[in-house]
Amino acid sequence: MRSEFRADLARVNTVLVDMVDEVRAAMRRATRSLLEADAVMAEGVITGDAAVNEFHRELEERIFGLLAQQAPVASDLRQLMSALHVASDFERMGDLAKHVAKVGLRRQPAVAVPDDLVPIVRDMADVADRIAGKISQVVDNPDAATAAELDADDDAMDHLRRTLFAVVLDPAWSHGVESAVDGALLSRFYERFADHAVNAGRRMYFQVTGEQLEF
Amino acid sequence: MRSEFRADLARVNTVLVDMVDEVRAAMRRATRSLLEADAVMAEGVITGDAAVNEFHRELEERIFGLLAQQAPVASDLRQLMSALHVASDFERMGDLAKHVAKVGLRRQPAVAVPDDLVPIVRDMADVADRIAGKISQVVDNPDAATAAELDADDDAMDHLRRTLFAVVLDPAWSHGVESAVDGALLSRFYERFADHAVNAGRRMYFQVTGEQLEF
């Protein structure tokens, strides 16, 4: 019975990895749909989010079942509680991919991101993607080196947000209020996506090592 | 022992009520600091958020302890799992109050919200406050009537967001890009604050009645 429980715990982790891989792919598609003004792809991201929510619901039920039937204590209980939090973070990341897709869709058939912002938005998307990729690794196999890199990635995202705001608030900005507002919202969506990923990574790391990552 | 456990469960709910009351008060202060350009009050909201995070941490530890020692099942277990989610929602609501305060602080000593937007921002703040007040009630004593009202409140917030966007994106907008961006971010913060509150209310309602609120 005990080894079956271990297998159940491992299975929870596998679902978490699948879930973060899914939201990572969703954010990639969202960015592409945004920068290419691809309405079909954007719609796909929006409807696809239901699958992420379903992952979340299933995972919660699975964890509920394990808590009820196995009454785990100590580190097993911590692992399940962490998994609940991490799954919530991933669910929110899926929502944020959806928000990015919606910004693009609202401006159809025009491209929502003016040329001046494309490199910054692309960089934000890249950082978000890199962080999500690391979280997938950390959930699969928490290691200190990967977890510690999140600090630098987080700083990179912060820097990009400042750069974007500096561009849209510059008196030379020539793309109007709507593009500035869209840019500000997009930067917030990428940043929040990364924040949730970093939170998840921090929690997984703590749960496995007992050490708090401070940054 | 059983009645002690009941008291522990009731205590979890009491802490949740304290927590939502605290973030509600924080959002009120944040709005006031924003509209009155009151830097001292804004700073108070920002530093005060640590107390909300501490509430959250304590509550998680308390729930962890109850799961480990009491191995609850069925509705008791559901209640504790709901409490974990609801506490996360409240913790995020505290962050959002902090974000509102920061928008005001960034534009010091000027008032970040131009006159044209003040009534809308005030209305958004009022709806957010009303929803938070109802959540406090629903956590304390879930009833269908209050929970059902959340639907209308949610619609009101959605309507206000649209109004705000229509104003800042109107060609007649004369307050520049920065105020438009601030307005868009503020509307997002109030809306997310309300979303988290509604999520929490929906979860509490479901947990008590077994009925899903669909809206």
Coordinates of C-alpha atoms in Angstrom, one line a residue:
Chain A
M1 CA 0.0 0.0 0.0
R2 CA 2.8 2.3 0.9
S3 CA 4.5 2.0 -2.5
E4 CA 1.2 2.6 -4.1
F5 CA 0.9 5.9 -2.2
R6 CA 4.4 6.8 -3.4
A7 CA 3.3 6.2 -6.9
D8 CA 0.2 8.4 -6.3
L9 CA 2.5 11.2 -5.1
A10 CA 4.7 10.8 -8.1
R11 CA 1.6 10.9 -10.3
V12 CA 0.6 14.2 -8.8
N13 CA 4.0 15.6 -9.8
T14 CA 3.6 14.3 -13.3
V15 CA 0.3 16.0 -13.7
L16 CA 1.9 19.3 -12.5
V17 CA 4.6 19.0 -15.1
D18 CA 2.0 18.3 -17.8
M19 CA 0.0 21.3 -16.6
V20 CA 3.0 23.8 -16.7
D21 CA 4.0 22.4 -20.1
E22 CA 0.5 23.1 -21.3
V23 CA 0.3 26.7 -20.0
R24 CA 3.8 27.3 -21.4
A25 CA 2.7 26.2 -24.8
A26 CA -0.4 28.3 -24.5
M27 CA 1.6 31.4 -23.7
R28 CA 3.8 30.7 -26.8
R29 CA 0.8 30.4 -29.0
A30 CA -0.7 33.5 -27.4
T31 CA 2.4 35.6 -28.1
R32 CA 2.5 34.3 -31.7
S33 CA -1.1 35.1 -32.2
L34 CA -0.6 38.6 -30.8
L35 CA 2.5 39.4 -32.9
E36 CA 1.1 37.9 -36.1
A37 CA -2.5 39.1 -35.5
D38 CA -3.6 35.5 -35.9
A39 CA -7.3 35.4 -34.8
V40 CA -7.7 31.6 -35.2
M41 CA -4.7 30.9 -33.1
A42 CA -5.9 33.4 -30.5
E43 CA -9.3 31.8 -30.3
G44 CA -7.5 28.4 -29.9
V45 CA -5.7 29.7 -26.8
I46 CA -8.9 31.1 -25.4
T47 CA -10.9 27.9 -25.8
G48 CA -7.9 25.7 -24.9
D49 CA -7.8 27.2 -21.4
A50 CA -10.7 25.0 -20.4
A51 CA -8.3 22.0 -20.6
V52 CA -6.0 23.7 -18.1
N53 CA -8.9 24.3 -15.8
E54 CA -9.9 20.7 -16.1
F55 CA -6.3 19.6 -15.2
H56 CA -6.6 21.8 -12.2
R57 CA -10.0 20.4 -11.1
E58 CA -8.7 16.8 -11.6
L59 CA -5.6 17.5 -9.6
E60 CA -7.6 18.9 -6.7
E61 CA -9.8 15.9 -6.7
R62 CA -6.8 13.6 -6.8
I63 CA -5.2 15.4 -3.9
F64 CA -8.5 15.5 -1.9
G65 CA -8.7 11.7 -2.4
L66 CA -5.1 11.1 -1.2
L67 CA -5.7 13.3 1.9
A68 CA -8.9 11.6 2.7
Q69 CA -7.7 8.0 2.2
Q70 CA -4.1 8.1 3.2
A71 CA -4.1 10.8 5.9
P72 CA -0.5 11.7 5.0
V73 CA 1.7 13.5 7.5
A74 CA 5.0 15.4 7.5
S75 CA 6.7 15.7 4.2
D76 CA 4.1 13.8 2.2
L77 CA 1.4 16.2 3.5
R78 CA 3.6 19.2 2.7
Q79 CA 4.1 17.9 -0.8
L80 CA 0.4 17.7 -1.4
M81 CA -0.2 21.1 0.1
S82 CA 2.5 22.5 -2.1
A83 CA 1.0 20.8 -5.1
L84 CA -2.4 22.5 -4.4
H85 CA -0.7 25.9 -4.5
V86 CA 1.4 25.2 -7.5
A87 CA -1.6 24.0 -9.4
S88 CA -3.4 27.2 -8.6
D89 CA -0.4 29.2 -9.9
F90 CA -0.4 27.2 -13.1
E91 CA -4.1 27.7 -13.5
R92 CA -3.6 31.4 -13.3
M93 CA -0.7 31.2 -15.8
G94 CA -3.3 29.7 -18.2
D95 CA -5.6 32.6 -17.6
L96 CA -2.8 35.1 -18.4
A97 CA -2.0 33.4 -21.7
K98 CA -5.7 33.8 -22.5
H99 CA -5.5 37.5 -21.6
V100 CA -2.5 38.0 -24.0
A101 CA -4.5 36.3 -26.8
K102 CA -7.5 38.6 -26.1
V103 CA -5.5 41.8 -26.4
G104 CA -4.4 40.7 -29.9
L105 CA -8.0 39.7 -30.8
R106 CA -9.5 43.0 -29.7
R107 CA -7.4 44.8 -32.3
Q108 CA -8.0 42.4 -35.2
P109 CA -7.2 42.7 -38.0
A110 CA -4.5 45.2 -36.9
V111 CA -1.5 44.0 -35.0
A112 CA -2.0 45.2 -31.4
V113 CA 1.7 45.7 -30.8
P114 CA 3.4 48.6 -32.6
D115 CA 6.8 48.0 -34.1
D116 CA 8.6 50.0 -31.4
L117 CA 7.3 47.5 -28.8
V118 CA 7.7 44.3 -30.7
P119 CA 11.3 43.6 -29.5
I120 CA 10.4 44.3 -25.8
V121 CA 7.2 42.2 -26.0
R122 CA 9.2 39.4 -27.7
D123 CA 11.9 39.6 -24.9
M124 CA 9.2 39.5 -22.2
A125 CA 7.6 36.5 -23.9
D126 CA 11.1 34.8 -24.1
V127 CA 11.8 35.4 -20.4
A128 CA 8.3 34.1 -19.4
D129 CA 8.9 31.0 -21.6
R130 CA 12.4 30.4 -20.1
I131 CA 11.0 30.7 -16.5
A132 CA 8.1 28.4 -17.3
G133 CA 10.6 25.9 -18.8
K134 CA 12.7 26.0 -15.6
I135 CA 9.7 25.5 -13.4
S136 CA 8.8 22.4 -15.4
Q137 CA 12.3 21.1 -14.6
V138 CA 12.1 22.1 -11.0
V139 CA 8.8 20.4 -10.5
D140 CA 10.1 17.3 -12.2
N141 CA 13.4 17.3 -10.3
P142 CA 14.0 20.2 -7.9
D143 CA 17.6 21.4 -7.9
A144 CA 19.2 24.4 -6.3
A145 CA 21.1 25.6 -9.3
T146 CA 18.0 25.9 -11.5
A147 CA 15.9 27.4 -8.7
A148 CA 18.6 30.0 -8.0
E149 CA 18.5 31.1 -11.7
L150 CA 15.0 32.2 -11.2
D151 CA 16.2 35.3 -9.4
A152 CA 18.1 36.6 -12.4
D153 CA 15.2 35.8 -14.7
D154 CA 12.9 37.7 -12.4
D155 CA 15.2 40.7 -12.6
A156 CA 15.3 40.5 -16.3
M157 CA 11.5 40.6 -16.5
D158 CA 11.4 43.6 -14.1
H159 CA 13.9 45.4 -16.3
L160 CA 11.9 44.8 -19.4
R161 CA 8.7 46.1 -17.7
R162 CA 10.5 49.3 -16.9
T163 CA 11.9 49.6 -20.4
L164 CA 8.4 49.2 -21.9
F165 CA 6.9 51.8 -19.6
A166 CA 9.7 54.2 -20.4
V167 CA 9.0 53.7 -24.2
V168 CA 5.2 54.2 -24.0
L169 CA 5.4 57.2 -21.6
D170 CA 8.1 58.9 -23.6
P171 CA 6.8 62.2 -25.1
A172 CA 8.1 60.8 -28.5
W173 CA 5.5 58.0 -28.3
S174 CA 3.6 58.2 -31.5
H175 CA 1.3 55.2 -31.4
G176 CA -1.6 56.7 -29.4
V177 CA -3.2 55.9 -26.1
E178 CA -4.7 52.6 -27.0
S179 CA -1.4 51.0 -28.0
A180 CA 0.2 52.4 -24.8
V181 CA -2.6 50.9 -22.7
D182 CA -2.3 47.6 -24.5
G183 CA 1.5 47.6 -24.0
A184 CA 1.1 48.3 -20.3
L185 CA -1.5 45.5 -19.9
L186 CA 0.6 43.0 -21.9
S187 CA 3.7 43.8 -19.8
R188 CA 1.6 43.1 -16.7
F189 CA 0.3 39.8 -18.1
Y190 CA 3.8 38.5 -18.9
E191 CA 5.1 39.7 -15.6
R192 CA 2.3 38.0 -13.6
F193 CA 2.8 34.8 -15.6
A194 CA 6.5 34.9 -14.6
D195 CA 5.6 35.8 -11.0
H196 CA 3.3 32.8 -10.7
A197 CA 5.9 30.5 -12.2
V198 CA 8.6 31.8 -9.8
N199 CA 6.3 31.4 -6.8
A200 CA 5.6 27.8 -7.9
G201 CA 9.4 27.2 -8.3
R202 CA 10.1 28.7 -4.9
R203 CA 7.5 26.6 -3.2
M204 CA 8.7 23.3 -4.9
Y205 CA 12.2 24.1 -4.0
F206 CA 11.3 24.8 -0.3
Q207 CA 9.2 21.7 -0.1
V208 CA 12.0 19.5 -1.3
T209 CA 15.0 21.1 0.4
G210 CA 13.4 22.8 3.4
E211 CA 15.4 25.9 2.5
Q212 CA 13.7 29.2 1.7
L213 CA 14.9 30.9 -1.5
E214 CA 15.1 34.6 -0.6
F215 CA 14.9 37.0 -3.5
Chain B
M1 CA -11.6 15.8 21.3
R2 CA -14.2 16.1 18.6
S3 CA -15.6 19.3 19.9
E4 CA -12.1 20.7 20.1
F5 CA -11.7 20.0 16.4
R6 CA -14.9 21.7 15.7
A7 CA -13.6 24.7 17.6
D8 CA -10.4 24.6 15.5
L9 CA -12.4 24.6 12.3
A10 CA -14.5 27.5 13.5
R11 CA -11.2 29.3 14.4
V12 CA -10.0 28.9 10.8
N13 CA -13.1 30.7 9.6
T14 CA -12.6 33.4 12.2
V15 CA -9.1 34.1 10.9
L16 CA -10.4 34.1 7.3
V17 CA -13.0 36.8 8.3
D18 CA -10.3 38.8 10.0
M19 CA -8.2 38.5 6.9
V20 CA -10.8 39.7 4.4
D21 CA -11.8 42.5 6.7
E22 CA -8.1 43.5 6.8
V23 CA -7.7 43.5 3.0
R24 CA -10.9 45.4 2.6
A25 CA -9.7 48.1 5.0
A26 CA -6.4 48.1 3.1
M27 CA -8.2 48.7 -0.2
R28 CA -10.2 51.5 1.3
R29 CA -7.1 53.2 2.5
A30 CA -5.4 52.6 -0.8
T31 CA -8.2 54.3 -2.7
R32 CA -8.2 57.2 -0.3
S33 CA -4.5 57.6 -0.6
L34 CA -4.8 57.5 -4.4
L35 CA -7.5 60.0 -4.7
E36 CA -6.1 62.4 -2.1
A37 CA -2.4 61.9 -3.1
D38 CA -1.7 61.0 0.5
A39 CA 1.8 59.5 0.5
V40 CA 1.9 58.6 4.2
M41 CA -1.3 56.6 3.9
A42 CA -0.1 54.9 0.7
E43 CA 3.1 53.9 2.5
G44 CA 1.0 52.6 5.3
V45 CA -0.9 50.3 2.9
I46 CA 2.3 49.1 1.4
T47 CA 4.1 48.2 4.7
G48 CA 0.8 47.0 6.2
D49 CA 0.6 44.2 3.6
A50 CA 3.2 42.2 5.5
A51 CA 0.5 41.7 8.2
V52 CA -1.8 40.1 5.6
N53 CA 1.0 37.8 4.5
E54 CA 1.6 36.8 8.1
F55 CA -2.1 36.0 8.5
H56 CA -1.8 33.8 5.4
R57 CA 1.3 32.0 6.7
E58 CA -0.2 31.4 10.1
L59 CA -3.4 30.1 8.6
E60 CA -1.5 27.7 6.4
E61 CA 0.4 26.4 9.4
R62 CA -2.8 26.0 11.3
I63 CA -4.4 24.1 8.5
F64 CA -1.3 22.0 8.0
G65 CA -1.5 21.1 11.7
L66 CA -5.1 20.2 11.6
L67 CA -4.6 17.9 8.6
A68 CA -1.6 16.2 10.1
Q69 CA -3.1 15.7 13.6
Q70 CA -6.8 15.1 12.8
A71 CA -6.7 13.5 9.4
P72 CA -10.1 15.0 8.6
V73 CA -12.3 13.5 5.9
A74 CA -15.4 14.4 3.9
S75 CA -16.8 17.8 4.6
D76 CA -14.2 18.8 7.2
L77 CA -11.5 18.1 4.8
R78 CA -13.3 20.1 2.1
Q79 CA -13.6 23.0 4.5
L80 CA -9.9 23.1 5.1
M81 CA -9.1 22.8 1.5
S82 CA -11.5 25.6 0.7
A83 CA -9.9 27.7 3.5
L84 CA -6.5 27.3 1.8
H85 CA -7.8 28.6 -1.5
V86 CA -9.8 31.4 0.1
A87 CA -6.8 32.5 2.1
S88 CA -4.7 32.6 -1.1
D89 CA -7.4 34.8 -2.7
F90 CA -7.4 37.1 0.3
E91 CA -3.6 37.3 0.2
R92 CA -3.7 38.4 -3.5
M93 CA -6.4 41.0 -2.6
G94 CA -3.9 42.5 -0.2
D95 CA -1.3 42.7 -2.9
L96 CA -3.8 44.5 -5.2
A97 CA -4.5 47.1 -2.5
K98 CA -0.8 47.6 -2.4
H99 CA -0.6 48.0 -6.2
V100 CA -3.4 50.7 -6.1
A101 CA -1.4 52.6 -3.4
K102 CA 1.7 52.3 -5.5
V103 CA 0.1 53.9 -8.5
G104 CA -0.8 56.9 -6.4
L105 CA 2.7 57.1 -4.9
R106 CA 4.4 57.0 -8.3
R107 CA 2.7 60.3 -9.3
Q108 CA 3.3 62.1 -6.0
P109 CA 2.7 65.0 -5.3
A110 CA 0.3 65.1 -8.2
V111 CA -3.0 63.1 -8.1
A112 CA -2.7 60.1 -10.4
V113 CA -6.3 60.1 -11.3
P114 CA -7.5 63.0 -13.5
D115 CA -10.9 64.5 -12.6
D116 CA -12.6 62.8 -15.5
L117 CA -11.8 59.4 -14.1
V118 CA -12.4 60.1 -10.4
P119 CA -16.1 59.1 -10.4
I120 CA -15.4 55.8 -12.2
V121 CA -12.5 54.9 -10.0
R122 CA -14.6 55.8 -6.9
D123 CA -17.4 53.6 -8.2
M124 CA -15.0 50.7 -8.9
A125 CA -13.6 51.1 -5.4
D126 CA -17.2 51.1 -4.0
V127 CA -18.1 47.9 -5.8
A128 CA -14.9 46.3 -4.7
D129 CA -15.6 47.3 -1.2
R130 CA -19.2 46.1 -1.3
I131 CA -18.1 42.7 -2.7
A132 CA -15.4 42.3 0.0
G133 CA -18.0 43.1 2.6
K134 CA -20.3 40.4 1.3
I135 CA -17.5 37.9 1.2
S136 CA -16.8 38.6 4.8
Q137 CA -20.4 37.8 5.5
V138 CA -20.4 34.7 3.4
V139 CA -17.3 33.3 5.1
D140 CA -18.8 34.0 8.4
N141 CA -22.2 32.6 7.5
P142 CA -22.7 31.4 4.0
D143 CA -26.2 32.2 2.7
A144 CA -27.5 31.8 -0.8
A145 CA -29.1 35.3 -1.1
T146 CA -25.8 37.1 -0.4
A147 CA -23.8 34.8 -2.6
A148 CA -26.3 35.3 -5.4
E149 CA -25.9 39.0 -5.3
L150 CA -22.2 38.6 -6.2
D151 CA -23.3 38.0 -9.8
A152 CA -24.8 41.5 -10.1
D153 CA -21.8 43.1 -8.4
D154 CA -19.5 41.3 -10.8
D155 CA -21.5 42.7 -13.7
A156 CA -21.3 46.2 -12.3
M157 CA -17.5 46.0 -12.1
D158 CA -17.3 44.7 -15.6
H159 CA -19.5 47.6 -16.8
L160 CA -17.3 50.1 -15.0
R161 CA -14.2 48.7 -16.6
R162 CA -15.7 49.1 -20.0
T163 CA -16.7 52.7 -19.2
L164 CA -13.2 53.5 -18.0
F165 CA -11.6 52.1 -21.1
A166 CA -14.1 54.0 -23.3
V167 CA -13.2 57.3 -21.6
V168 CA -9.4 56.9 -21.8
L169 CA -9.5 55.6 -25.4
D170 CA -11.8 58.4 -26.6
P171 CA -10.1 60.8 -29.0
A172 CA -11.2 63.6 -26.7
W173 CA -9.0 62.2 -23.9
S174 CA -6.8 65.1 -22.9
H175 CA -4.8 63.8 -19.9
G176 CA -2.0 62.1 -21.8
V177 CA -0.7 58.6 -22.1
E178 CA 0.5 58.2 -18.5
S179 CA -2.9 58.9 -16.9
A180 CA -4.5 56.6 -19.4
V181 CA -2.1 53.8 -18.6
D182 CA -2.6 54.4 -14.8
G183 CA -6.3 54.3 -15.3
A184 CA -6.2 51.0 -17.2
L185 CA -4.0 49.4 -14.5
L186 CA -6.1 50.7 -11.7
S187 CA -9.3 49.3 -13.3
R188 CA -7.5 46.0 -13.6
F189 CA -6.4 46.1 -9.9
Y190 CA -10.0 46.8 -8.7
E191 CA -11.4 44.2 -11.0
R192 CA -8.9 41.5 -9.9
F193 CA -9.6 42.4 -6.3
A194 CA -13.3 41.8 -6.9
D195 CA -12.6 38.6 -8.9
H196 CA -10.6 37.1 -6.1
A197 CA -13.4 38.0 -3.6
V198 CA -16.0 36.5 -5.9
N199 CA -14.0 33.3 -6.3
A200 CA -13.6 33.0 -2.6
G201 CA -17.4 33.6 -2.1
R202 CA -18.2 31.0 -4.7
R203 CA -16.0 28.5 -3.1
M204 CA -17.3 29.1 0.4
Y205 CA -20.9 28.8 -0.9
F206 CA -20.2 25.6 -2.7
Q207 CA -18.4 24.1 0.3
V208 CA -21.3 24.7 2.6
T209 CA -24.2 24.0 0.3
G210 CA -22.7 21.6 -2.2
E211 CA -24.3 23.7 -5.0
Q212 CA -22.2 25.4 -7.6
L213 CA -22.9 29.0 -8.3
E214 CA -22.8 29.5 -12.1
F215 CA -22.2 33.0 -13.3

